[in-house]
């Protein structure tokens, strides 16, 4: 027999590669069938000789080749289809769109790929109610549903008919029975990140479960990746904001330090000039005794002022290296002390009205007199500086609960916007305001006040509204 008789395998293989197992098998059967008249009579004639066996083999060969080649072709097509679907799913997940939109795209691909009647994708764990994202959008996990069970137990659910499955309540619109259901937890190894729910009406093609499991695994990986990317982006954004804020702050501090030098030299120069002038007058001229006494009082006052500035600078330098101010505590009659200070202050600020009230009996406190003066001076001068249109500055003191006293300085000035309040006690912080743009300052007063108050074991609180005024409360232990 000529080996050329096997040439009929070529169209069989071609049919299998073009049309799959069914077409290959059919053409193979036909090819085998055509050989029956050649093989069977020969067996009848001569029995099962070597040539007859060879004939039988060539009879069976075409359908076998057709089916096997066709099955291989079907399998590789299915695999290519699954790969394309997975790629499409990854593309959907990687899109720049809100999560529900991306999941909607994924659900459409899965529906097509697995020929399902309905597909639901839900991202989020049971702890994250409502879900982080779902397709269809806004889907909720119905308690007692198969999806809820799968998400809670991290196990797949297979049901021949969801409608008559006693384990679950049925979610979604009514549909003809049987509703075959397959629900898979999406888990890439780091815990369940959601569920993939599939529903079919009628029979399901072989291999669908495996393909669905593969898709659920890819979805879990994709969701994890998307989450990681989102977290990374958020982190990068936050980092950028922090770097920008730190740079801004450094610039502010740099600018404030230059201004600090110029203000400090000005502050020191003013009393020094006065001291120099009066001392020179006393030295070079014959001054009558009462004028000389007046000059000496000026010299004394300016020397004290200089002393206060130097003490303040020392406090600031201690604050700069993180050391709390040095205190010399002594018993102080707060009411009398504040009243005296306020009187002096009011005398040199005629543009504002000042009021002073002691609310109830005040206990004597143990505090550092100079420190207390500096706290009051700073709060009063801020109340005046930041009330450019004048108005009333109300100062009050009262005994608070648990051995505390409260000293309150209230003004009707420009106030402080709520978002800036937490910053005002930081060093070198000044809040921009058109009305007070020309006010000189270093942004150090309140940080010094806070340090002094805290060194006494007290605290400072502020209540303020932009445009309405501010209330500073110093609370000190008795
Ligand atoms: P300075 O007054 O030298 O700028 P401070 O540390 O005393 O520094 O105050 C910090 C900032 O807080 C001020 O620049 C101002 O913007 C705001 N501030 C302080 N006190 C008041 C107040 N009574 N009313 C409105 N704003 C205030």
Short mmCIF file of C-alpha atoms and ligand atoms in Angstrom, two decimals:
data_model
loop_
_atom_site.label_atom_id
_atom_site.label_comp_id
_atom_site.label_asym_id
_atom_site.label_seq_id
_atom_site.Cartn_x
_atom_site.Cartn_y
_atom_site.Cartn_z
CA UNK A 1 0.00 0.00 0.00
CA UNK A 2 1.29 3.46 -0.87
CA UNK A 3 2.03 5.83 2.06
CA UNK A 4 0.40 8.52 -0.09
CA UNK A 5 -3.00 7.14 1.00
CA UNK A 6 -2.49 9.14 4.26
CA UNK A 7 -2.70 12.41 2.28
CA UNK A 8 -6.39 12.64 3.23
CA UNK A 9 -5.18 13.54 6.74
CA UNK A 10 -4.23 16.99 5.39
CA UNK A 11 -7.84 18.21 4.82
CA UNK A 12 -8.84 16.58 8.14
CA UNK A 13 -6.12 18.50 10.03
CA UNK A 14 -7.04 21.68 8.14
CA UNK A 15 -10.71 21.29 9.09
CA UNK A 16 -9.72 20.65 12.75
CA UNK A 17 -7.51 23.75 12.85
CA UNK A 18 -10.17 25.90 11.18
CA UNK A 19 -13.34 24.60 12.83
CA UNK A 20 -12.23 22.87 16.03
CA UNK A 21 -12.87 19.38 17.40
CA UNK A 22 -16.35 19.06 15.93
CA UNK A 23 -15.38 19.95 12.34
CA UNK A 24 -12.13 17.92 12.51
CA UNK A 25 -13.97 14.89 13.94
CA UNK A 26 -16.69 15.10 11.28
CA UNK A 27 -14.27 15.34 8.37
CA UNK A 28 -12.14 12.58 9.94
CA UNK A 29 -15.20 10.31 10.16
CA UNK A 30 -16.00 10.99 6.52
CA UNK A 31 -12.43 10.21 5.51
CA UNK A 32 -12.55 6.97 7.50
CA UNK A 33 -15.93 6.14 6.07
CA UNK A 34 -14.56 6.40 2.50
CA UNK A 35 -12.03 3.71 3.32
CA UNK A 36 -14.58 1.23 4.66
CA UNK A 37 -15.23 -0.35 1.20
CA UNK A 38 -11.49 -0.97 0.82
CA UNK A 39 -10.79 -2.35 4.31
CA UNK A 40 -13.79 -4.44 5.38
CA UNK A 41 -14.04 -6.68 2.22
CA UNK A 42 -10.29 -7.40 2.52
CA UNK A 43 -10.81 -8.56 6.14
CA UNK A 44 -13.75 -10.67 5.03
CA UNK A 45 -11.64 -12.24 2.33
CA UNK A 46 -8.36 -12.91 4.04
CA UNK A 47 -9.09 -12.47 7.77
CA UNK A 48 -7.13 -10.22 10.15
CA UNK A 49 -3.84 -10.14 8.20
CA UNK A 50 -1.11 -7.52 8.71
CA UNK A 51 -2.43 -5.56 5.73
CA UNK A 52 -5.97 -5.70 7.18
CA UNK A 53 -4.79 -4.33 10.55
CA UNK A 54 -2.97 -1.54 8.73
CA UNK A 55 -6.23 -0.82 6.88
CA UNK A 56 -8.17 -0.66 10.17
CA UNK A 57 -5.58 1.80 11.58
CA UNK A 58 -5.92 4.07 8.57
CA UNK A 59 -9.71 3.84 9.05
CA UNK A 60 -9.53 5.06 12.67
CA UNK A 61 -6.71 7.54 12.13
CA UNK A 62 -8.63 10.40 10.40
CA UNK A 63 -11.37 10.83 13.06
CA UNK A 64 -8.78 10.51 15.86
CA UNK A 65 -6.50 13.11 14.26
CA UNK A 66 -9.46 15.37 13.54
CA UNK A 67 -10.78 15.26 17.11
CA UNK A 68 -7.39 15.56 18.85
CA UNK A 69 -6.11 18.40 16.62
CA UNK A 70 -9.50 20.11 16.94
CA UNK A 71 -9.46 19.80 20.74
CA UNK A 72 -5.96 21.24 20.90
CA UNK A 73 -7.06 24.10 18.69
CA UNK A 74 -10.18 24.69 20.87
CA UNK A 75 -8.09 24.64 24.02
CA UNK A 76 -5.51 27.13 22.70
CA UNK A 77 -8.32 29.38 21.41
CA UNK A 78 -9.99 29.30 24.81
CA UNK A 79 -6.67 30.08 26.50
CA UNK A 80 -6.02 32.97 24.09
CA UNK A 81 -9.54 34.23 24.78
CA UNK A 82 -8.97 34.05 28.53
CA UNK A 83 -5.65 35.85 28.20
CA UNK A 84 -7.24 38.60 26.12
CA UNK A 85 -10.04 38.92 28.71
CA UNK A 86 -7.49 39.14 31.56
CA UNK A 87 -5.55 41.79 29.68
CA UNK A 88 -8.74 43.74 29.09
CA UNK A 89 -9.59 43.43 32.80
CA UNK A 90 -6.15 44.76 33.75
CA UNK A 91 -6.59 47.65 31.31
CA UNK A 92 -9.99 48.44 32.86
CA UNK A 93 -8.55 48.42 36.38
CA UNK A 94 -5.59 50.60 35.40
CA UNK A 95 -7.79 53.31 33.85
CA UNK A 96 -7.82 56.82 35.35
CA UNK A 97 -11.44 56.68 36.49
CA UNK A 98 -13.38 56.27 39.72
CA UNK A 99 -13.38 52.68 41.03
CA UNK A 100 -17.09 51.96 40.24
CA UNK A 101 -16.53 52.98 36.58
CA UNK A 102 -13.49 50.72 36.32
CA UNK A 103 -15.38 47.83 37.93
CA UNK A 104 -18.27 48.34 35.52
CA UNK A 105 -15.82 47.84 32.62
CA UNK A 106 -14.48 44.72 34.30
CA UNK A 107 -17.99 43.30 34.81
CA UNK A 108 -18.78 43.81 31.11
CA UNK A 109 -15.61 41.95 30.06
CA UNK A 110 -16.32 39.07 32.48
CA UNK A 111 -19.95 38.85 31.34
CA UNK A 112 -18.83 38.54 27.73
CA UNK A 113 -15.92 36.20 28.46
CA UNK A 114 -17.88 33.75 30.62
CA UNK A 115 -21.23 34.18 28.80
CA UNK A 116 -22.94 34.94 32.13
CA UNK A 117 -26.42 36.42 32.51
CA UNK A 118 -25.38 38.69 35.38
CA UNK A 119 -22.03 39.66 36.85
CA UNK A 120 -21.38 41.54 40.06
CA UNK A 121 -18.00 42.74 41.29
CA UNK A 122 -17.74 44.16 44.77
CA UNK A 123 -14.54 45.56 46.22
CA UNK A 124 -14.29 46.03 49.96
CA UNK A 125 -14.36 43.83 53.01
CA UNK A 126 -17.32 43.29 55.31
CA UNK A 127 -15.78 45.86 57.67
CA UNK A 128 -15.89 48.50 54.92
CA UNK A 129 -19.58 49.28 54.66
CA UNK A 130 -20.65 50.57 52.19
CA UNK A 131 -18.37 48.81 49.73
CA UNK A 132 -15.41 50.75 48.30
CA UNK A 133 -16.66 50.16 44.79
CA UNK A 134 -19.00 47.85 42.97
CA UNK A 135 -20.46 46.94 39.61
CA UNK A 136 -23.33 47.57 39.20
CA UNK A 137 -22.57 50.84 40.99
CA UNK A 138 -24.04 51.29 44.45
CA UNK A 139 -24.55 47.53 44.98
CA UNK A 140 -24.81 46.58 48.64
CA UNK A 141 -24.15 43.22 50.23
CA UNK A 142 -27.54 41.86 51.23
CA UNK A 143 -27.14 40.17 54.62
CA UNK A 144 -27.58 36.42 54.21
CA UNK A 145 -26.90 36.53 50.47
CA UNK A 146 -24.44 34.14 48.82
CA UNK A 147 -22.04 37.04 48.15
CA UNK A 148 -22.16 38.10 51.79
CA UNK A 149 -21.49 34.51 52.88
CA UNK A 150 -18.58 34.16 50.46
CA UNK A 151 -17.02 37.46 51.55
CA UNK A 152 -17.34 36.63 55.24
CA UNK A 153 -16.05 33.07 54.97
CA UNK A 154 -13.57 33.69 52.10
CA UNK A 155 -14.93 30.55 50.44
CA UNK A 156 -16.47 30.03 46.99
CA UNK A 157 -20.17 29.32 46.59
CA UNK A 158 -21.52 27.06 43.86
CA UNK A 159 -25.26 26.69 43.51
CA UNK A 160 -27.25 24.75 40.92
CA UNK A 161 -30.20 27.10 41.54
CA UNK A 162 -29.79 30.13 43.74
CA UNK A 163 -33.57 30.61 43.84
CA UNK A 164 -34.15 27.30 45.65
CA UNK A 165 -30.94 27.28 47.71
CA UNK A 166 -32.05 27.41 51.35
CA UNK A 167 -28.66 28.77 52.47
CA UNK A 168 -29.17 32.18 50.89
CA UNK A 169 -31.68 34.95 50.43
CA UNK A 170 -31.85 35.99 46.80
CA UNK A 171 -30.69 39.47 45.86
CA UNK A 172 -31.41 41.17 42.55
CA UNK A 173 -34.39 41.17 40.17
CA UNK A 174 -36.56 38.10 39.62
CA UNK A 175 -35.34 35.85 36.79
CA UNK A 176 -36.38 32.46 35.39
CA UNK A 177 -35.11 29.40 37.29
CA UNK A 178 -32.69 27.70 37.44
CA UNK A 179 -30.31 30.50 38.29
CA UNK A 180 -26.91 28.88 38.45
CA UNK A 181 -24.63 30.82 40.70
CA UNK A 182 -20.92 30.92 41.24
CA UNK A 183 -19.49 33.36 43.76
CA UNK A 184 -15.76 33.58 44.27
CA UNK A 185 -13.88 35.52 46.95
CA UNK A 186 -11.17 37.72 45.43
CA UNK A 187 -8.03 36.78 47.29
CA UNK A 188 -4.47 37.11 46.01
CA UNK A 189 -2.93 35.82 49.22
CA UNK A 190 -3.14 38.97 51.33
CA UNK A 191 -6.77 38.51 52.39
CA UNK A 192 -10.12 38.85 50.64
CA UNK A 193 -10.51 42.17 48.87
CA UNK A 194 -14.00 41.55 47.49
CA UNK A 195 -16.19 39.06 45.63
CA UNK A 196 -16.93 38.17 42.02
CA UNK A 197 -20.52 36.96 41.61
CA UNK A 198 -21.72 35.22 38.43
CA UNK A 199 -25.15 34.02 37.40
CA UNK A 200 -26.15 31.90 34.43
CA UNK A 201 -29.48 30.72 33.18
CA UNK A 202 -29.29 27.16 31.84
CA UNK A 203 -26.21 25.03 31.31
CA UNK A 204 -22.70 26.31 31.89
CA UNK A 205 -19.88 25.37 29.50
CA UNK A 206 -17.17 23.04 30.82
CA UNK A 207 -14.09 24.83 32.13
CA UNK A 208 -16.08 27.94 33.08
CA UNK A 209 -15.43 27.47 36.81
CA UNK A 210 -11.66 27.29 36.26
CA UNK A 211 -11.75 30.36 34.01
CA UNK A 212 -13.84 32.26 36.60
CA UNK A 213 -11.38 31.31 39.37
CA UNK A 214 -8.51 32.58 37.21
CA UNK A 215 -10.36 35.85 36.61
CA UNK A 216 -11.13 36.24 40.36
CA UNK A 217 -7.44 35.80 41.15
CA UNK A 218 -6.45 38.40 38.53
CA UNK A 219 -9.11 40.76 39.82
CA UNK A 220 -7.73 40.41 43.35
CA UNK A 221 -4.22 41.14 42.06
CA UNK A 222 -5.48 44.07 40.00
CA UNK A 223 -7.41 45.55 42.93
CA UNK A 224 -4.37 45.15 45.21
CA UNK A 225 -2.21 46.85 42.57
CA UNK A 226 -4.71 49.65 42.08
CA UNK A 227 -4.85 50.17 45.85
CA UNK A 228 -1.07 50.20 46.08
CA UNK A 229 -0.83 52.71 43.25
CA UNK A 230 -3.48 54.90 44.87
CA UNK A 231 -1.71 54.71 48.22
CA UNK A 232 1.59 55.56 46.54
CA UNK A 233 0.06 58.52 44.73
CA UNK A 234 -1.56 59.78 47.92
CA UNK A 235 1.71 59.35 49.80
CA UNK A 236 3.66 61.19 47.07
CA UNK A 237 1.07 64.00 47.13
CA UNK A 238 1.25 64.29 50.91
CA UNK A 239 5.03 64.27 50.79
CA UNK A 240 5.01 67.02 48.18
CA UNK A 241 2.64 69.13 50.31
CA UNK A 242 4.79 68.59 53.38
CA UNK A 243 7.99 69.55 51.55
CA UNK A 244 6.27 72.65 50.13
CA UNK A 245 4.97 73.62 53.60
CA UNK A 246 8.40 73.05 55.18
CA UNK A 247 10.07 75.14 52.47
CA UNK A 248 7.52 77.92 52.96
CA UNK A 249 8.07 77.79 56.72
CA UNK A 250 11.85 77.93 56.30
CA UNK A 251 11.48 81.00 54.10
CA UNK A 252 9.18 82.61 56.67
CA UNK A 253 11.68 81.89 59.45
CA UNK A 254 14.55 83.22 57.38
CA UNK A 255 12.65 86.42 56.64
CA UNK A 256 11.54 86.71 60.28
CA UNK A 257 15.09 86.33 61.54
CA UNK A 258 16.32 89.18 59.33
CA UNK A 259 13.43 91.31 60.55
CA UNK A 260 14.19 90.23 64.10
CA UNK A 261 17.69 91.69 63.86
CA UNK A 262 16.45 95.00 62.54
CA UNK A 263 13.64 95.28 65.16
CA UNK A 264 15.93 94.26 68.02
CA UNK A 265 18.59 96.80 67.11
CA UNK A 266 15.87 99.47 66.86
CA UNK A 267 14.37 98.42 70.24
CA UNK A 268 17.79 98.54 71.91
CA UNK A 269 18.77 101.81 70.29
CA UNK A 270 15.73 103.77 71.54
CA UNK A 271 16.38 103.46 75.32
CA UNK A 272 20.14 103.66 74.72
CA UNK A 273 19.78 107.00 72.92
CA UNK A 274 17.63 108.32 75.78
CA UNK A 275 20.14 107.12 78.37
CA UNK A 276 23.03 108.66 76.47
CA UNK A 277 21.19 111.98 75.99
CA UNK A 278 20.09 112.45 79.64
CA UNK A 279 23.46 111.31 81.02
CA UNK A 280 25.25 113.77 78.70
CA UNK A 281 22.96 116.60 79.82
CA UNK A 282 23.67 115.87 83.47
CA UNK A 283 27.41 115.64 82.81
CA UNK A 284 27.86 118.71 80.61
CA UNK A 285 25.33 121.20 81.96
CA UNK A 286 24.54 122.71 85.28
CA UNK A 287 20.99 121.36 85.69
CA UNK A 288 18.75 122.57 88.53
CA UNK A 289 18.13 119.82 91.14
CA UNK A 290 14.44 119.22 90.31
CA UNK A 291 15.22 118.89 86.56
CA UNK A 292 18.14 116.65 87.38
CA UNK A 293 15.81 114.47 89.46
CA UNK A 294 13.40 114.26 86.50
CA UNK A 295 16.26 113.31 84.16
CA UNK A 296 17.37 110.66 86.62
CA UNK A 297 13.82 109.24 86.75
CA UNK A 298 13.88 109.06 82.91
CA UNK A 299 17.28 107.36 83.03
CA UNK A 300 15.92 104.93 85.60
CA UNK A 301 12.83 104.16 83.51
CA UNK A 302 14.86 103.71 80.28
CA UNK A 303 17.40 101.49 82.08
CA UNK A 304 14.52 99.32 83.32
CA UNK A 305 13.09 99.17 79.82
CA UNK A 306 16.49 98.12 78.51
CA UNK A 307 16.66 95.50 81.27
CA UNK A 308 13.24 94.16 80.23
CA UNK A 309 14.30 93.92 76.58
CA UNK A 310 17.49 92.09 77.52
CA UNK A 311 15.51 89.70 79.79
CA UNK A 312 13.12 89.05 76.93
CA UNK A 313 16.01 88.36 74.54
CA UNK A 314 17.49 85.97 77.08
CA UNK A 315 14.14 84.18 77.36
CA UNK A 316 13.97 83.96 73.59
CA UNK A 317 17.46 82.52 73.30
CA UNK A 318 16.61 79.93 76.00
CA UNK A 319 13.42 79.12 74.10
CA UNK A 320 15.45 78.74 70.90
CA UNK A 321 17.56 75.97 72.46
CA UNK A 322 14.53 74.39 74.11
CA UNK A 323 15.24 75.44 77.72
CA UNK A 324 12.23 76.72 79.68
CA UNK A 325 12.47 80.24 81.18
CA UNK A 326 14.08 80.75 84.58
CA UNK A 327 11.46 81.74 87.19
CA UNK A 328 11.75 83.43 90.59
CA UNK A 329 8.40 82.73 92.21
CA UNK A 330 7.00 85.00 94.91
CA UNK A 331 3.51 85.62 96.30
CA UNK A 332 1.69 88.16 94.12
CA UNK A 333 -1.61 89.91 94.62
CA UNK A 334 -2.79 89.38 91.04
CA UNK A 335 -5.63 91.93 91.13
CA UNK A 336 -3.45 94.79 92.38
CA UNK A 337 -0.58 93.83 90.08
CA UNK A 338 -2.66 93.65 86.93
CA UNK A 339 -4.47 96.88 87.77
CA UNK A 340 -1.17 98.74 88.16
CA UNK A 341 0.24 97.36 84.91
CA UNK A 342 -2.94 98.13 83.03
CA UNK A 343 -2.98 101.73 84.29
CA UNK A 344 0.58 102.28 83.03
CA UNK A 345 -0.23 100.66 79.72
CA UNK A 346 -3.47 102.59 79.24
CA UNK A 347 -1.57 105.84 79.89
CA UNK A 348 0.53 105.37 76.75
CA UNK A 349 -2.27 104.02 74.51
CA UNK A 350 -4.89 106.78 74.40
CA UNK A 351 -6.42 105.40 71.16
CA UNK A 352 -8.09 102.52 73.01
CA UNK A 353 -10.47 102.16 75.94
CA UNK A 354 -9.43 99.81 78.71
CA UNK A 355 -11.61 98.11 81.28
CA UNK A 356 -10.61 95.99 84.26
CA UNK A 357 -12.78 93.63 86.25
CA UNK A 358 -12.12 91.20 89.06
CA UNK A 359 -14.87 88.59 88.99
CA UNK A 360 -15.22 87.37 92.57
CA UNK A 361 -12.52 86.95 95.24
CA UNK A 362 -9.05 86.15 93.89
CA UNK A 363 -6.50 84.05 95.79
CA UNK A 364 -2.87 85.29 95.92
CA UNK A 365 -0.69 83.38 93.48
CA UNK A 366 2.97 82.37 93.51
CA UNK A 367 4.50 83.50 90.24
CA UNK A 368 7.48 85.27 88.71
CA UNK A 369 6.67 88.98 88.73
CA UNK A 370 8.73 89.83 85.62
CA UNK A 371 7.38 86.84 83.71
CA UNK A 372 3.81 87.82 84.61
CA UNK A 373 4.54 91.39 83.43
CA UNK A 374 5.87 90.10 80.13
CA UNK A 375 2.82 87.87 79.61
CA UNK A 376 0.46 90.77 80.29
CA UNK A 377 2.52 93.26 78.24
CA UNK A 378 2.56 90.95 75.23
CA UNK A 379 -1.17 90.21 75.39
CA UNK A 380 -2.06 93.88 75.90
CA UNK A 381 0.21 95.14 73.16
CA UNK A 382 -1.18 92.49 70.76
CA UNK A 383 -4.74 93.53 71.71
CA UNK A 384 -3.83 97.13 70.79
CA UNK A 385 -1.68 96.33 67.72
CA UNK A 386 -4.33 94.10 66.18
CA UNK A 387 -7.22 96.51 66.86
CA UNK A 388 -6.12 99.25 64.43
CA UNK A 389 -9.53 100.95 64.56
CA UNK A 390 -9.41 101.35 68.33
CA UNK A 391 -12.16 99.90 70.47
CA UNK A 392 -12.26 98.42 73.92
CA UNK A 393 -9.69 96.14 75.52
CA UNK A 394 -11.29 94.26 78.41
CA UNK A 395 -9.09 92.65 81.02
CA UNK A 396 -10.59 90.44 83.71
CA UNK A 397 -9.46 87.94 86.31
CA UNK A 398 -11.35 85.27 88.23
CA UNK A 399 -10.71 82.24 90.35
CA UNK A 400 -11.26 79.09 88.28
CA UNK A 401 -11.89 75.58 89.57
CA UNK A 402 -9.22 73.33 91.16
CA UNK A 403 -6.85 75.98 92.47
CA UNK A 404 -6.53 77.86 89.20
CA UNK A 405 -6.87 81.51 88.31
CA UNK A 406 -7.86 82.84 84.91
CA UNK A 407 -6.62 86.08 83.43
CA UNK A 408 -8.52 87.19 80.34
CA UNK A 409 -7.56 89.79 77.70
CA UNK A 410 -10.31 90.52 75.21
CA UNK A 411 -10.19 92.87 72.21
CA UNK A 412 -12.45 94.00 69.38
CA UNK A 413 -9.76 93.84 66.70
CA UNK A 414 -9.19 92.01 63.43
CA UNK A 415 -9.39 88.55 65.02
CA UNK A 416 -7.71 85.40 63.75
CA UNK A 417 -9.15 83.04 61.09
CA UNK A 418 -10.00 79.63 62.61
CA UNK A 419 -7.49 77.79 60.40
CA UNK A 420 -4.60 79.98 61.66
CA UNK A 421 -5.37 79.71 65.38
CA UNK A 422 -3.35 76.53 65.95
CA UNK A 423 -0.24 78.23 64.50
CA UNK A 424 -0.11 81.52 66.33
CA UNK A 425 1.87 80.18 69.29
CA UNK A 426 4.60 78.86 66.99
CA UNK A 427 7.79 80.87 66.70
CA UNK A 428 8.05 83.42 63.88
CA UNK A 429 4.42 82.92 62.82
CA UNK A 430 2.56 86.06 61.78
CA UNK A 431 -0.89 85.95 60.24
CA UNK A 432 -1.31 88.02 57.09
CA UNK A 433 -4.03 90.65 57.38
CA UNK A 434 -4.50 93.70 55.16
CA UNK A 435 -5.59 95.94 58.02
CA UNK A 436 -2.55 95.15 60.16
CA UNK A 437 0.03 94.79 57.39
CA UNK A 438 2.01 97.77 58.70
CA UNK A 439 2.13 96.48 62.29
CA UNK A 440 5.68 95.62 63.31
CA UNK A 441 6.28 92.30 64.98
CA UNK A 442 8.47 89.24 65.07
CA UNK A 443 5.96 86.49 65.61
CA UNK A 444 7.72 85.66 68.88
CA UNK A 445 5.52 87.29 71.54
CA UNK A 446 2.92 84.53 71.85
CA UNK A 447 5.49 81.73 71.76
CA UNK A 448 7.24 83.48 74.64
CA UNK A 449 3.94 83.97 76.48
CA UNK A 450 3.11 80.29 76.10
CA UNK A 451 6.57 79.24 77.32
CA UNK A 452 6.28 81.52 80.38
CA UNK A 453 2.76 80.34 81.22
CA UNK A 454 3.71 76.67 80.78
CA UNK A 455 6.83 77.17 82.93
CA UNK A 456 4.36 78.19 85.69
CA UNK A 457 2.44 74.94 85.13
CA UNK A 458 -0.39 76.83 83.43
CA UNK A 459 -1.82 77.00 79.92
CA UNK A 460 -3.03 79.59 77.43
CA UNK A 461 -6.20 79.36 75.34
CA UNK A 462 -7.52 81.53 72.56
CA UNK A 463 -10.94 82.10 71.13
CA UNK A 464 -11.14 84.30 68.08
CA UNK A 465 -13.20 85.12 65.04
CA UNK A 466 -11.87 86.95 62.00
CA UNK A 467 -13.20 90.50 61.97
CA UNK A 468 -14.78 90.26 65.43
CA UNK A 469 -11.92 90.17 67.94
CA UNK A 470 -10.03 87.77 70.15
CA UNK A 471 -10.05 86.48 73.72
CA UNK A 472 -6.80 85.19 75.23
CA UNK A 473 -7.15 83.24 78.50
CA UNK A 474 -4.15 82.58 80.69
CA UNK A 475 -4.85 79.88 83.26
CA UNK A 476 -2.34 79.67 86.09
CA UNK A 477 -2.16 77.40 89.13
CA UNK A 478 -2.45 79.30 92.42
P1 LIG B 1 3.80 89.55 66.70
O1 LIG B 1 2.70 90.30 67.33
O2 LIG B 1 5.13 90.09 67.06
O3 LIG B 1 3.64 89.37 65.25
P2 LIG B 1 2.95 87.30 68.31
O4 LIG B 1 3.63 85.99 68.55
O5 LIG B 1 2.64 88.12 69.50
O6 LIG B 1 3.85 88.06 67.28
O7 LIG B 1 1.62 87.02 67.53
C1 LIG B 1 1.63 86.14 66.44
C2 LIG B 1 0.54 86.50 65.47
O8 LIG B 1 -0.74 86.21 66.04
C3 LIG B 1 0.48 87.96 65.14
O9 LIG B 1 1.35 88.27 64.07
C4 LIG B 1 -0.97 88.17 64.78
O10 LIG B 1 -1.16 87.83 63.41
C5 LIG B 1 -1.70 87.16 65.63
N1 LIG B 1 -2.27 87.77 66.83
C6 LIG B 1 -1.74 87.79 68.06
N2 LIG B 1 -2.55 88.41 68.93
C7 LIG B 1 -3.62 88.83 68.21
C8 LIG B 1 -4.83 89.54 68.52
N3 LIG B 1 -5.10 89.98 69.76
N4 LIG B 1 -5.70 89.77 67.52
C9 LIG B 1 -5.46 89.32 66.28
N5 LIG B 1 -4.35 88.65 65.93
C10 LIG B 1 -3.44 88.40 66.87
#
